[in-house]
CSV table of C-alpha atoms in Angstrom, one decimal:
chain,number,residue,atom,x,y,z
A,108,MET,CA,-157.1,29.5,-102.9
A,109,ASP,CA,-158.3,28.9,-99.3
A,110,THR,CA,-155.6,28.8,-96.6
A,111,ILE,CA,-155.4,26.4,-93.7
A,112,PHE,CA,-156.4,29.2,-91.3
A,113,THR,CA,-159.9,29.6,-92.9
A,114,ARG,CA,-160.9,26.0,-92.3
A,115,GLY,CA,-163.3,25.0,-89.4
A,116,PRO,CA,-165.6,27.1,-87.3
A,117,SER,CA,-165.0,30.8,-86.9
A,118,LEU,CA,-163.3,32.2,-83.8
A,119,ASN,CA,-166.6,33.6,-82.5
A,120,ILE,CA,-168.2,30.2,-82.7
A,121,ARG,CA,-165.2,28.6,-80.9
A,122,LEU,CA,-165.3,31.2,-78.2
A,123,THR,CA,-169.0,30.7,-77.7
A,124,LEU,CA,-168.7,27.0,-77.5
A,125,ALA,CA,-165.8,27.3,-75.0
A,126,LEU,CA,-167.9,29.7,-72.8
A,127,VAL,CA,-170.9,27.4,-72.8
A,128,LEU,CA,-168.8,24.3,-72.0
A,129,SER,CA,-167.1,26.2,-69.1
A,130,VAL,CA,-170.3,27.4,-67.6
A,131,THR,CA,-171.8,23.9,-67.8
A,132,LEU,CA,-168.8,22.3,-66.1
A,133,ILE,CA,-168.8,25.0,-63.4
A,134,PHE,CA,-172.5,24.4,-62.7
A,135,VAL,CA,-172.1,20.6,-62.6
A,136,ASP,CA,-169.1,20.9,-60.2
A,137,HIS,CA,-170.6,23.5,-57.9
A,138,LYS,CA,-174.2,22.5,-57.7
A,139,LEU,CA,-174.2,18.8,-58.5
A,140,ASP,CA,-170.7,18.0,-57.1
A,141,GLY,CA,-170.2,15.8,-60.2
A,142,PHE,CA,-166.4,15.9,-60.2
A,143,LYS,CA,-165.8,14.9,-56.6
A,144,SER,CA,-164.6,11.4,-57.5
A,145,THR,CA,-162.6,12.8,-60.4
A,146,ARG,CA,-160.7,15.2,-58.0
A,147,VAL,CA,-159.9,12.3,-55.7
A,148,TYR,CA,-158.4,10.3,-58.6
A,149,LEU,CA,-156.4,13.2,-59.9
A,150,ASN,CA,-155.2,14.1,-56.4
A,151,SER,CA,-153.9,10.5,-55.9
A,152,LEU,CA,-152.4,10.3,-59.4
A,153,MET,CA,-150.5,13.6,-58.8
A,154,SER,CA,-149.1,12.6,-55.4
A,155,PRO,CA,-145.9,11.0,-56.9
A,156,LEU,CA,-145.2,14.2,-58.8
A,157,GLN,CA,-145.6,16.2,-55.5
A,158,TYR,CA,-143.2,13.9,-53.8
A,159,ILE,CA,-140.7,14.4,-56.6
A,160,ALA,CA,-141.2,18.2,-56.5
A,161,ASN,CA,-140.5,18.2,-52.8
A,162,LEU,CA,-137.3,16.2,-53.2
A,163,PRO,CA,-134.9,19.1,-54.0
A,164,GLY,CA,-136.2,21.0,-51.0
A,165,LEU,CA,-135.6,18.0,-48.7
A,166,LEU,CA,-132.1,17.6,-50.1
A,167,LEU,CA,-131.3,21.2,-49.5
A,168,SER,CA,-132.8,21.1,-46.0
A,169,GLU,CA,-130.7,18.1,-45.1
A,170,SER,CA,-127.5,19.7,-46.6
A,171,ALA,CA,-128.1,22.9,-44.5
A,172,GLN,CA,-128.6,20.9,-41.3
A,173,ARG,CA,-125.3,19.1,-41.9
A,174,LEU,CA,-123.5,22.4,-42.2
A,175,THR,CA,-124.6,23.5,-38.8
A,176,SER,CA,-121.6,24.5,-36.7
A,177,GLN,CA,-120.5,22.6,-33.6
A,178,GLU,CA,-120.9,25.6,-31.4
A,179,GLN,CA,-124.6,26.0,-32.4
A,180,LEU,CA,-125.2,22.3,-31.7
A,181,LEU,CA,-123.6,22.6,-28.3
A,182,ALA,CA,-125.7,25.7,-27.5
A,183,GLU,CA,-128.9,24.0,-28.6
A,184,ASN,CA,-127.9,20.9,-26.6
A,185,GLN,CA,-127.5,23.1,-23.5
A,186,LYS,CA,-130.8,24.8,-24.1
A,187,LEU,CA,-132.6,21.4,-24.6
A,188,ASN,CA,-131.1,20.1,-21.3
A,189,ASN,CA,-132.4,23.2,-19.5
A,190,GLN,CA,-135.8,22.7,-21.0
A,191,LEU,CA,-135.7,19.0,-20.1
A,192,LEU,CA,-135.0,19.8,-16.5
A,193,LEU,CA,-137.9,22.3,-16.4
A,194,MET,CA,-140.3,19.8,-18.0
A,195,SER,CA,-139.2,17.1,-15.6
A,196,GLU,CA,-140.2,19.3,-12.7
A,197,LYS,CA,-143.6,20.0,-14.3
A,198,LEU,CA,-144.0,16.3,-15.1
A,199,GLN,CA,-143.6,15.5,-11.4
A,200,GLN,CA,-146.3,18.0,-10.5
A,201,PHE,CA,-148.6,16.6,-13.3
A,202,ASP,CA,-148.1,13.1,-12.0
A,203,VAL,CA,-149.3,14.1,-8.5
A,204,ILE,CA,-152.3,16.1,-10.0
A,205,SER,CA,-153.1,13.1,-12.3
A,206,LYS,CA,-153.3,10.8,-9.3
A,207,GLU,CA,-155.5,13.2,-7.3
A,208,ASN,CA,-157.7,13.7,-10.4
A,209,ALA,CA,-158.1,9.9,-10.7
A,210,GLN,CA,-159.1,9.6,-7.1
A,211,LEU,CA,-161.6,12.5,-7.4
A,212,ARG,CA,-163.2,10.8,-10.5
A,213,GLU,CA,-163.5,7.6,-8.6
A,214,LEU,CA,-165.3,9.4,-5.8
A,215,LEU,CA,-167.6,11.1,-8.3
A,216,GLN,CA,-167.9,7.9,-10.4
A,217,ALA,CA,-167.0,9.9,-13.5
A,218,PRO,CA,-165.4,8.1,-16.5
A,219,VAL,CA,-161.8,9.0,-17.4
A,220,ARG,CA,-161.5,10.6,-20.8
A,221,GLU,CA,-159.5,8.3,-23.1
A,222,THR,CA,-156.4,9.6,-25.0
A,223,SER,CA,-157.2,9.9,-28.7
A,224,ARG,CA,-155.0,8.5,-31.4
A,225,LYS,CA,-152.5,10.9,-33.0
A,226,MET,CA,-150.3,10.9,-36.1
A,227,VAL,CA,-147.7,13.3,-37.4
A,228,ALA,CA,-148.0,14.4,-41.0
A,229,GLU,CA,-145.8,16.6,-43.2
A,230,LEU,CA,-146.7,19.4,-45.5
A,231,MET,CA,-146.4,18.6,-49.2
A,232,ALA,CA,-147.9,21.5,-51.1
A,233,VAL,CA,-149.8,24.8,-50.7
A,234,ASP,CA,-152.7,25.8,-52.8
A,235,LYS,CA,-151.7,28.8,-55.0
A,236,ASN,CA,-155.2,30.0,-55.4
A,237,PRO,CA,-155.4,33.4,-53.6
A,238,TYR,CA,-159.1,32.8,-52.8
A,239,SER,CA,-158.6,29.4,-51.2
A,240,GLN,CA,-156.5,28.5,-48.1
A,241,GLN,CA,-155.7,24.8,-48.5
A,242,VAL,CA,-152.6,22.6,-48.1
A,243,VAL,CA,-151.7,19.0,-49.0
A,244,ILE,CA,-150.2,16.6,-46.5
A,245,ASN,CA,-148.5,13.2,-47.0
A,246,LYS,CA,-151.0,11.1,-45.2
A,247,GLY,CA,-154.1,9.5,-46.8
A,248,ALA,CA,-156.6,6.7,-46.6
A,249,ILE,CA,-153.9,4.1,-46.2
A,250,ASP,CA,-153.0,5.8,-42.9
A,251,GLY,CA,-156.6,5.9,-41.7
A,252,VAL,CA,-157.2,9.6,-42.5
A,253,TYR,CA,-160.9,10.5,-42.9
A,254,LEU,CA,-163.0,13.4,-44.0
A,255,SER,CA,-163.4,16.3,-41.5
A,256,GLN,CA,-160.6,15.0,-39.4
A,257,PRO,CA,-159.1,17.8,-37.2
A,258,VAL,CA,-155.5,18.9,-37.9
A,259,LEU,CA,-153.3,20.8,-35.5
A,260,ASP,CA,-149.8,22.2,-35.2
A,261,ASP,CA,-147.7,22.9,-32.1
A,262,LYS,CA,-149.7,26.2,-31.4
A,263,GLY,CA,-153.3,25.3,-32.0
A,264,ILE,CA,-156.0,24.1,-34.5
A,265,VAL,CA,-155.0,24.4,-38.2
A,266,GLY,CA,-158.1,23.1,-40.0
A,267,GLN,CA,-159.8,19.9,-41.1
A,268,VAL,CA,-159.4,17.3,-43.9
A,269,MET,CA,-161.6,18.0,-46.9
A,270,GLU,CA,-160.3,15.4,-49.4
A,271,VAL,CA,-158.7,12.1,-48.9
A,272,GLY,CA,-156.5,10.2,-51.4
A,273,SER,CA,-154.7,6.9,-50.9
A,274,THR,CA,-151.3,8.5,-49.9
A,275,ASN,CA,-152.1,12.2,-49.4
A,276,SER,CA,-154.9,14.4,-48.2
A,277,ARG,CA,-156.1,18.0,-48.7
A,278,VAL,CA,-156.6,20.2,-45.6
A,279,LEU,CA,-158.9,23.2,-45.4
A,280,LEU,CA,-157.4,25.8,-43.2
A,281,ILE,CA,-159.5,27.7,-40.6
A,282,ALA,CA,-158.6,30.9,-42.4
A,283,ASP,CA,-160.5,29.9,-45.6
A,284,VAL,CA,-163.6,32.0,-46.2
A,285,THR,CA,-165.8,28.9,-46.3
A,286,HIS,CA,-164.6,27.6,-42.9
A,287,ALA,CA,-166.3,28.1,-39.5
A,288,ILE,CA,-165.4,26.7,-36.1
A,289,PRO,CA,-167.3,26.9,-32.8
A,290,VAL,CA,-165.2,28.4,-30.1
A,291,ARG,CA,-165.5,29.7,-26.5
A,292,SER,CA,-163.7,32.3,-24.5
A,293,LEU,CA,-161.2,30.9,-22.0
A,294,ARG,CA,-161.9,33.8,-19.7
A,295,ASN,CA,-165.7,33.6,-19.3
A,296,ASP,CA,-166.8,30.6,-21.4
A,297,ILE,CA,-168.9,32.7,-23.8
A,298,ARG,CA,-169.4,30.8,-27.1
A,299,PHE,CA,-168.8,32.3,-30.6
A,300,ILE,CA,-168.4,31.2,-34.2
A,301,ALA,CA,-165.1,32.0,-35.8
A,302,THR,CA,-165.1,32.2,-39.6
A,303,GLY,CA,-162.2,32.6,-42.0
A,304,SER,CA,-161.4,35.9,-43.7
A,305,GLY,CA,-159.3,34.6,-46.6
A,306,ALA,CA,-156.1,36.0,-44.8
A,307,LEU,CA,-153.8,33.6,-42.9
A,308,ASN,CA,-153.5,36.0,-39.9
A,309,GLU,CA,-157.1,37.0,-39.4
A,310,LEU,CA,-160.5,35.5,-38.5
A,311,PHE,CA,-163.8,37.1,-37.7
A,312,LEU,CA,-166.4,36.4,-34.9
A,313,GLU,CA,-169.9,36.3,-36.4
A,314,HIS,CA,-172.9,38.0,-34.9
A,315,VAL,CA,-171.4,39.3,-31.6
A,316,PRO,CA,-173.8,41.7,-29.8
A,317,HIS,CA,-172.4,44.9,-28.4
A,318,SER,CA,-173.2,43.9,-24.9
A,319,VAL,CA,-171.2,40.7,-24.9
A,320,ASP,CA,-168.2,40.7,-22.6
A,321,ILE,CA,-165.2,40.2,-25.0
A,322,GLN,CA,-161.9,42.0,-24.8
A,323,GLU,CA,-158.7,42.3,-26.7
A,324,GLY,CA,-156.3,39.6,-25.6
A,325,ASP,CA,-159.0,37.0,-24.8
A,326,THR,CA,-158.0,33.5,-25.8
A,327,LEU,CA,-160.5,31.4,-27.8
A,328,ILE,CA,-160.5,27.6,-27.6
A,329,SER,CA,-162.5,25.0,-29.4
A,330,SER,CA,-165.9,24.4,-27.7
A,331,GLY,CA,-166.4,20.9,-29.0
A,332,LEU,CA,-169.8,21.7,-30.7
A,333,GLY,CA,-170.3,20.5,-34.2
A,334,LYS,CA,-168.4,17.2,-33.4
A,335,VAL,CA,-165.5,18.0,-35.7
A,336,PHE,CA,-162.9,19.6,-33.4
A,337,PRO,CA,-162.4,18.2,-29.9
A,338,GLU,CA,-163.0,20.5,-27.0
A,339,GLY,CA,-160.2,22.6,-25.3
A,340,TYR,CA,-157.7,23.1,-28.1
A,341,PRO,CA,-156.4,26.7,-28.7
A,342,VAL,CA,-157.8,28.4,-31.8
A,343,ALA,CA,-157.2,32.2,-31.8
A,344,LYS,CA,-156.6,35.4,-29.7
A,345,VAL,CA,-158.8,38.5,-29.9
A,346,THR,CA,-156.9,41.4,-31.5
A,347,GLN,CA,-159.6,44.0,-32.1
A,348,VAL,CA,-163.1,44.8,-30.9
A,349,VAL,CA,-165.0,47.6,-32.6
A,350,ARG,CA,-168.4,48.5,-31.1
A,351,ASP,CA,-170.1,50.7,-33.7
A,352,GLU,CA,-173.7,51.4,-32.5
A,353,SER,CA,-174.7,52.1,-36.1
A,354,ARG,CA,-174.2,48.5,-36.9
A,355,PRO,CA,-176.3,45.6,-35.5
A,356,PHE,CA,-173.3,43.6,-34.2
A,357,ALA,CA,-169.8,44.4,-33.0
A,358,ARG,CA,-166.8,43.8,-35.3
A,359,VAL,CA,-164.4,41.3,-33.6
A,360,ILE,CA,-161.2,40.4,-35.3
A,361,VAL,CA,-159.1,37.5,-33.9
A,362,LYS,CA,-155.7,36.1,-34.9
A,363,PRO,CA,-155.1,32.3,-35.3
A,364,LEU,CA,-152.7,30.9,-32.8
A,365,ALA,CA,-151.4,28.3,-35.3
A,366,ASN,CA,-148.6,29.4,-37.6
A,367,LEU,CA,-150.7,29.0,-40.8
A,368,ASP,CA,-148.1,30.7,-42.9
A,369,ARG,CA,-145.2,28.6,-41.6
A,370,LEU,CA,-146.7,25.1,-41.5
A,371,ARG,CA,-144.3,22.1,-41.9
A,372,HIS,CA,-145.2,19.3,-39.5
A,373,LEU,CA,-148.9,18.8,-38.6
A,374,LEU,CA,-150.8,16.5,-36.1
A,375,LEU,CA,-153.8,14.5,-37.1
A,376,LEU,CA,-156.3,13.6,-34.3
A,377,TRP,CA,-158.7,10.7,-34.0
A,378,GLN,CA,-161.5,11.7,-31.7
A,379,ASN,CA,-162.9,8.1,-31.7
A,380,LYS,CA,-160.3,5.6,-32.7
A,381,PRO,CA,-161.8,3.8,-35.8
A,382,ASP,CA,-161.9,0.0,-35.9
A,383,GLU,CA,-159.5,-1.6,-38.2
A,384,ASP,CA,-162.4,-3.5,-39.9
A,385,GLU,CA,-164.0,-0.2,-40.7
A,386,LEU,CA,-160.8,1.3,-42.1
A,387,GLU,CA,-159.8,-1.5,-44.4
A,388,PRO,CA,-162.8,-1.3,-46.8
A,389,GLU,CA,-162.3,2.5,-47.2
A,390,VAL,CA,-158.6,2.0,-48.1
A,391,ASP,CA,-159.5,-0.8,-50.5
A,392,ASP,CA,-162.1,1.3,-52.2
A,393,VAL,CA,-159.7,4.1,-52.8
A,394,ILE,CA,-157.0,1.8,-54.2
A,395,GLU,CA,-159.6,0.0,-56.4
A,396,ASN,CA,-160.9,3.3,-57.8
A,397,GLU,CA,-157.3,4.5,-58.6
A,398,GLU,CA,-156.6,1.2,-60.4
A,399,LYS,CA,-159.8,1.7,-62.5
A,400,ALA,CA,-158.8,5.3,-63.3
A,401,SER,CA,-155.3,4.2,-64.4
A,402,ASP,CA,-156.7,1.4,-66.6
A,403,ALA,CA,-159.1,3.9,-68.2
């Protein structure tokens, strides 16, 4: 008598079908980018679960803050007062310099650079894939977030937006192996390309000739080339320069200035403030697509 375990295709046939299906899906996703819209739908549908998953951590964080002793609060208050006094003195100097700068620009008939729009976002999740350096933030198309938007923290450039949902977005960090950013040395204005190494505390400078003037300790800032990251924001600091004449280029290792392993609050920048008429259709499209996905 046949048992239930002998019915259907054999295990070898099932394994072969699974492998063929997997290779086909990988090819369609990698070469044809056929699942881009599907990832956006799934990302938006998973956002409520991510908020719920972050809720215990938020509750614990608030509880810990309430247990802070009065002495610590007084010490922090005194420290903040001292910093406020120092910043007030610097602000007075900046005010004078700003007025002088405006007068010089008027003499040179140079346009004043407009202040870009900014928005604070909070970290929601970190990609657990060891070969990918990505994070999820709690701002999306509803807030005007767009693809390739620059993201910073209080130390420097963190990365750029790679996927946008209605209420959250996925950010590709500068440490990812697929990421590259044009930079220049603050000391001598020499331009380089900094690429990710896959490690959060290490970047590489590509194709640096042995004769180039670069030293350990040099600070690298964004050059503005590529029209993704605005010019003048800190990116990394040179930690090691190896000039091996047996190799065609020097090996230059730099360390990101942003705290990529301790991200919590991030800053989104708008280089050119988008018009509201241009933003609304994008938001409506995302919400309409999510409704279609939920109905399906």
